[in-house]
Amino acid sequence: KTMGRIQNVIGYFQEPDSPQRDVGYTCLGSLKDLEEKLWVLPISRLALDESCFSRGALSRLAQACVLLGIELECIPSAAFFWSIKQKAELISGLPVMSMTGIRYGRISTRIIKRFVDVVGSLVALVGMVTCVPIMLVLAVVIRMESPGPIFIRQRRAGLYGKPFWIYKLRSMRAGEEEAPQKWAADNDPRCTRFGQWMRRWNLDELPQFWNVLRGDMSLVGPRPEMSELVGAFCQSVTAYSLRFMMKPGMSGWAAVHGLRGNTSLQERINYDLYYIQNWSLSLDLQVLFRTMLPPKNAN
């Protein structure tokens, strides 16, 4: 038992040429097999000796642990650990610092956030039903300016990267939304004039309250990215995949700071990770309030 938690060690990984150790645990393979084995072994908690991995390997392992919901901890070098004032738990006499133990990972936090999402989306959907004349006006204007469907759906990456369909009011000319995937931008020529106005006030995203009620999305979180772009972004943007540890949101901390659409991906990720690490109900309320102001960029 360590820090109030029960340890159930299932095994360890070691260097390929290292001799087998009589430590009472099962050797699960070599260190080079670790990343692959994370996806097949029933691992809930992983402790790594950072001296055994390159920065790139540690980054990949950290991203995999986030996507798989594995609690990742790191055994730092002795010189580094004892030179700073840092609380850490000891496992078999080794100092271990938590790397992914953040507030949002707690079950109680997820229950609270889901409760707020359900209540908020129900209130919004009931409000939309009672405002049927307004929705009808939006639908009529969309069709008058550009023939085609009123609603569209797009494939986006959700929690842990799982794809889902997002629903929106059509703001572009028919067929443009399904064109080769690229971000929308200010004064995007694909958008109709009324579509630009809807985007400015986030009205095109009203149908996403249904996504929130279904559990695909949250009221607040990282904005959902196009599934077709995620693979390349995970390879080119530092810590990009960490955003998938939280459900995507109708609005988000990056979005209300103007980081949406054709803006810096790395800066957007920095804001998303700040939100995930510092989540609170008050921060959600702040984001929702700022969402009612016109955004700087389309999405």
mmCIF file of N, CA and C in Angstrom, residues 114-131 206 209-210 212-213 219 250 288:
data_model
loop_
_atom_site.group_PDB
_atom_site.id
_atom_site.type_symbol
_atom_site.label_atom_id
_atom_site.label_comp_id
_atom_site.label_asym_id
_atom_site.label_seq_id
_atom_site.Cartn_x
_atom_site.Cartn_y
_atom_site.Cartn_z
ATOM 1 N N ARG A 114 -19.917 16.138 -16.104
ATOM 2 C CA ARG A 114 -20.958 15.513 -16.924
ATOM 3 C C ARG A 114 -22.340 15.984 -16.481
ATOM 4 N N PHE A 115 -22.549 16.130 -15.175
ATOM 5 C CA PHE A 115 -23.828 16.621 -14.657
ATOM 6 C C PHE A 115 -24.119 18.019 -15.203
ATOM 7 N N VAL A 116 -23.115 18.879 -15.176
ATOM 8 C CA VAL A 116 -23.282 20.242 -15.700
ATOM 9 C C VAL A 116 -23.591 20.203 -17.194
ATOM 10 N N ASP A 117 -22.926 19.309 -17.923
ATOM 11 C CA ASP A 117 -23.155 19.193 -19.367
ATOM 12 C C ASP A 117 -24.594 18.778 -19.660
ATOM 13 N N VAL A 118 -25.089 17.774 -18.941
ATOM 14 C CA VAL A 118 -26.441 17.275 -19.184
ATOM 15 C C VAL A 118 -27.470 18.354 -18.884
ATOM 16 N N VAL A 119 -27.339 19.007 -17.725
ATOM 17 C CA VAL A 119 -28.287 20.052 -17.350
ATOM 18 C C VAL A 119 -28.221 21.209 -18.339
ATOM 19 N N GLY A 120 -27.007 21.638 -18.672
ATOM 20 C CA GLY A 120 -26.849 22.764 -19.584
ATOM 21 C C GLY A 120 -27.389 22.475 -20.965
ATOM 22 N N SER A 121 -27.116 21.280 -21.498
ATOM 23 C CA SER A 121 -27.594 20.944 -22.844
ATOM 24 C C SER A 121 -29.107 20.783 -22.871
ATOM 25 N N LEU A 122 -29.694 20.203 -21.800
ATOM 26 C CA LEU A 122 -31.150 20.068 -21.744
ATOM 27 C C LEU A 122 -31.833 21.436 -21.725
ATOM 28 N N VAL A 123 -31.290 22.338 -20.917
ATOM 29 C CA VAL A 123 -31.846 23.690 -20.852
ATOM 30 C C VAL A 123 -31.760 24.358 -22.227
ATOM 31 N N ALA A 124 -30.611 24.208 -22.891
ATOM 32 C CA ALA A 124 -30.427 24.827 -24.201
ATOM 33 C C ALA A 124 -31.366 24.224 -25.245
ATOM 34 N N LEU A 125 -31.514 22.887 -25.239
ATOM 35 C CA LEU A 125 -32.394 22.239 -26.222
ATOM 36 C C LEU A 125 -33.849 22.603 -25.987
ATOM 37 N N VAL A 126 -34.269 22.660 -24.725
ATOM 38 C CA VAL A 126 -35.642 23.089 -24.425
ATOM 39 C C VAL A 126 -35.844 24.527 -24.888
ATOM 40 N N GLY A 127 -34.836 25.357 -24.665
ATOM 41 C CA GLY A 127 -34.931 26.738 -25.116
ATOM 42 C C GLY A 127 -35.046 26.842 -26.623
ATOM 43 N N MET A 128 -34.324 25.973 -27.346
ATOM 44 C CA MET A 128 -34.406 25.990 -28.812
ATOM 45 C C MET A 128 -35.786 25.563 -29.287
ATOM 46 N N VAL A 129 -36.396 24.592 -28.586
ATOM 47 C CA VAL A 129 -37.745 24.149 -28.957
ATOM 48 C C VAL A 129 -38.761 25.271 -28.758
ATOM 49 N N THR A 130 -38.612 25.997 -27.655
ATOM 50 C CA THR A 130 -39.544 27.102 -27.385
ATOM 51 C C THR A 130 -39.295 28.288 -28.309
ATOM 52 N N CYS A 131 -38.122 28.293 -28.959
ATOM 53 C CA CYS A 131 -37.798 29.384 -29.892
ATOM 54 C C CYS A 131 -37.841 28.879 -31.328
ATOM 55 N N LEU A 206 -25.265 25.614 -32.689
ATOM 56 C CA LEU A 206 -26.387 25.298 -31.800
ATOM 57 C C LEU A 206 -26.739 23.808 -31.791
ATOM 58 N N PHE A 209 -25.476 21.055 -29.056
ATOM 59 C CA PHE A 209 -26.038 20.751 -27.744
ATOM 60 C C PHE A 209 -26.532 19.299 -27.719
ATOM 61 N N TRP A 210 -26.938 18.799 -28.878
ATOM 62 C CA TRP A 210 -27.336 17.394 -28.981
ATOM 63 C C TRP A 210 -26.117 16.490 -28.786
ATOM 64 N N VAL A 212 -23.583 17.218 -26.951
ATOM 65 C CA VAL A 212 -23.273 17.283 -25.521
ATOM 66 C C VAL A 212 -24.189 16.353 -24.740
ATOM 67 N N LEU A 213 -25.485 16.374 -25.058
ATOM 68 C CA LEU A 213 -26.435 15.523 -24.355
ATOM 69 C C LEU A 213 -26.127 14.043 -24.589
ATOM 70 N N LEU A 219 -19.763 20.982 -22.745
ATOM 71 C CA LEU A 219 -20.015 22.397 -23.016
ATOM 72 C C LEU A 219 -18.698 23.144 -23.198
ATOM 73 N N MET A 250 -17.963 22.534 -26.942
ATOM 74 C CA MET A 250 -18.586 23.495 -27.846
ATOM 75 C C MET A 250 -17.785 24.788 -27.860
ATOM 76 N N LEU A 288 -17.752 30.034 -20.714
ATOM 77 C CA LEU A 288 -19.110 30.156 -21.258
ATOM 78 C C LEU A 288 -19.521 31.615 -21.380
#
